[in-house]
Amino acid sequence: AGFQPEAHTGLGLLYKEKGESFASEGDFENELANYEFAAKELKIALAQLAGVEPVLYELLGVTYEKMKKFKEAITVYEEFIRMFPDSNEVSTYRSYIVQAKKQMTEQ
């Protein structure tokens, strides 16, 4: 696949929504599979956009959290803070990190 960050973002969102739908039905196997696909597509989009699309960090981090991959989520949130240190969202991302660490200890 070529340079198509919008397509990868769209696919990532589609898979994330499908994962949420399976979660509401209690189909955890398909939920996890769709979150895996979502994370893969969102990572590609983020790489292709070289970090110029801040919302992708949140989408990818949230997807990892839904998969209970808290270390990966924290890495994404920390990368956002490094890439956008002057963003108004930095405090929000710091709170995401605190929450993810808390969930990690509860596992």
mmCIF file of C-alpha atoms in Angstrom:
data_model
loop_
_atom_site.group_PDB
_atom_site.id
_atom_site.type_symbol
_atom_site.label_atom_id
_atom_site.label_comp_id
_atom_site.label_asym_id
_atom_site.label_seq_id
_atom_site.Cartn_x
_atom_site.Cartn_y
_atom_site.Cartn_z
ATOM 1 C CA ALA A 1 0.000 0.000 0.000
ATOM 2 C CA GLY A 2 1.262 3.422 -0.897
ATOM 3 C CA PHE A 3 1.079 6.685 0.976
ATOM 4 C CA GLN A 4 -2.602 6.830 1.945
ATOM 5 C CA PRO A 5 -2.864 8.024 5.544
ATOM 6 C CA GLU A 6 -6.538 8.974 5.138
ATOM 7 C CA ALA A 7 -7.399 5.442 3.981
ATOM 8 C CA HIS A 8 -5.460 3.891 6.865
ATOM 9 C CA THR A 9 -7.149 6.256 9.326
ATOM 10 C CA GLY A 10 -10.566 5.359 7.892
ATOM 11 C CA LEU A 11 -9.856 1.648 8.152
ATOM 12 C CA GLY A 12 -8.552 2.086 11.684
ATOM 13 C CA LEU A 13 -11.744 3.878 12.718
ATOM 14 C CA LEU A 14 -13.883 1.251 10.997
ATOM 15 C CA TYR A 15 -12.131 -1.611 12.805
ATOM 16 C CA LYS A 16 -12.293 0.286 16.118
ATOM 17 C CA GLU A 17 -16.076 0.728 15.710
ATOM 18 C CA LYS A 18 -16.472 -2.944 14.803
ATOM 19 C CA GLY A 19 -14.460 -3.880 17.892
ATOM 20 C CA GLU A 20 -16.731 -1.738 20.068
ATOM 21 C CA SER A 21 -19.774 -3.360 18.470
ATOM 22 C CA PHE A 22 -18.464 -6.877 19.184
ATOM 23 C CA ALA A 23 -17.645 -5.765 22.754
ATOM 24 C CA SER A 24 -21.259 -4.698 23.323
ATOM 25 C CA GLU A 25 -22.367 -8.147 22.111
ATOM 26 C CA GLY A 26 -19.905 -9.883 24.438
ATOM 27 C CA ASP A 27 -17.957 -11.347 21.494
ATOM 28 C CA PHE A 28 -14.515 -10.756 22.969
ATOM 29 C CA GLU A 29 -12.591 -12.772 20.374
ATOM 30 C CA ASN A 30 -13.864 -10.643 17.474
ATOM 31 C CA GLU A 31 -13.560 -7.513 19.619
ATOM 32 C CA LEU A 32 -9.842 -8.137 20.148
ATOM 33 C CA ALA A 33 -9.236 -9.091 16.502
ATOM 34 C CA ASN A 34 -10.811 -5.841 15.306
ATOM 35 C CA TYR A 35 -8.852 -3.752 17.798
ATOM 36 C CA GLU A 36 -5.662 -5.447 16.516
ATOM 37 C CA PHE A 37 -6.568 -4.449 12.941
ATOM 38 C CA ALA A 38 -7.480 -0.927 14.108
ATOM 39 C CA ALA A 39 -4.165 -0.463 15.921
ATOM 40 C CA LYS A 40 -2.218 -1.700 12.884
ATOM 41 C CA GLU A 41 -3.973 0.737 10.521
ATOM 42 C CA LEU A 42 -3.719 3.690 12.931
ATOM 43 C CA LYS A 43 0.011 3.035 13.417
ATOM 44 C CA ILE A 44 0.526 3.119 9.632
ATOM 45 C CA ALA A 45 -1.448 6.362 9.328
ATOM 46 C CA LEU A 46 0.507 7.939 12.175
ATOM 47 C CA ALA A 47 3.830 6.903 10.607
ATOM 48 C CA GLN A 48 2.820 8.242 7.193
ATOM 49 C CA LEU A 49 1.689 11.557 8.653
ATOM 50 C CA ALA A 50 4.906 11.826 10.686
ATOM 51 C CA GLY A 51 2.998 12.954 13.735
ATOM 52 C CA VAL A 52 1.139 15.904 12.224
ATOM 53 C CA GLU A 53 -2.278 14.512 13.124
ATOM 54 C CA PRO A 54 -2.545 14.708 16.934
ATOM 55 C CA VAL A 55 -5.933 12.978 17.112
ATOM 56 C CA LEU A 56 -4.354 9.754 15.799
ATOM 57 C CA TYR A 57 -2.301 9.485 18.989
ATOM 58 C CA GLU A 58 -5.474 9.480 21.052
ATOM 59 C CA LEU A 59 -7.233 6.981 18.766
ATOM 60 C CA LEU A 60 -4.276 4.605 18.812
ATOM 61 C CA GLY A 61 -3.764 4.936 22.562
ATOM 62 C CA VAL A 62 -7.442 4.313 23.323
ATOM 63 C CA THR A 63 -7.410 1.289 20.999
ATOM 64 C CA TYR A 64 -4.415 -0.155 22.862
ATOM 65 C CA GLU A 65 -6.182 0.450 26.181
ATOM 66 C CA LYS A 66 -9.262 -1.425 24.964
ATOM 67 C CA MET A 67 -6.921 -4.320 24.146
ATOM 68 C CA LYS A 68 -5.457 -4.011 27.672
ATOM 69 C CA LYS A 69 -2.073 -3.189 26.111
ATOM 70 C CA PHE A 70 -1.406 -0.388 28.562
ATOM 71 C CA LYS A 71 2.373 -0.173 28.009
ATOM 72 C CA GLU A 72 1.783 0.447 24.283
ATOM 73 C CA ALA A 73 -0.864 3.064 25.091
ATOM 74 C CA ILE A 74 1.504 4.867 27.472
ATOM 75 C CA THR A 75 4.243 4.841 24.815
ATOM 76 C CA VAL A 76 1.851 6.479 22.319
ATOM 77 C CA TYR A 77 0.747 9.108 24.850
ATOM 78 C CA GLU A 78 4.363 9.877 25.788
ATOM 79 C CA GLU A 79 5.239 10.223 22.104
ATOM 80 C CA PHE A 80 2.424 12.767 21.715
ATOM 81 C CA ILE A 81 3.839 14.809 24.623
ATOM 82 C CA ARG A 82 7.324 14.701 23.032
ATOM 83 C CA MET A 83 5.993 15.677 19.591
ATOM 84 C CA PHE A 84 3.627 18.415 20.802
ATOM 85 C CA PRO A 85 5.108 19.781 24.064
ATOM 86 C CA ASP A 86 3.298 23.120 23.663
ATOM 87 C CA SER A 87 -0.110 21.588 22.913
ATOM 88 C CA ASN A 88 -3.111 22.462 25.075
ATOM 89 C CA GLU A 89 -3.724 18.697 25.195
ATOM 90 C CA VAL A 90 -0.527 17.801 27.096
ATOM 91 C CA SER A 91 -2.291 17.739 30.486
ATOM 92 C CA THR A 92 -5.023 15.511 29.016
ATOM 93 C CA TYR A 93 -2.405 13.064 27.724
ATOM 94 C CA ARG A 94 -0.649 13.107 31.099
ATOM 95 C CA SER A 95 -3.938 12.109 32.736
ATOM 96 C CA TYR A 96 -4.327 9.316 30.130
ATOM 97 C CA ILE A 97 -0.897 8.032 31.221
ATOM 98 C CA VAL A 98 -1.896 8.122 34.913
ATOM 99 C CA GLN A 99 -5.120 6.221 34.131
ATOM 100 C CA ALA A 100 -3.345 3.622 31.978
ATOM 101 C CA LYS A 101 -0.747 3.025 34.705
ATOM 102 C CA LYS A 102 -3.542 2.623 37.248
ATOM 103 C CA GLN A 103 -5.341 0.099 35.013
ATOM 104 C CA MET A 104 -2.067 -1.766 34.502
ATOM 105 C CA THR A 105 -1.616 -2.262 38.249
ATOM 106 C CA GLU A 106 -5.234 -3.478 38.541
ATOM 107 C CA GLN A 107 -4.716 -6.207 35.931
#
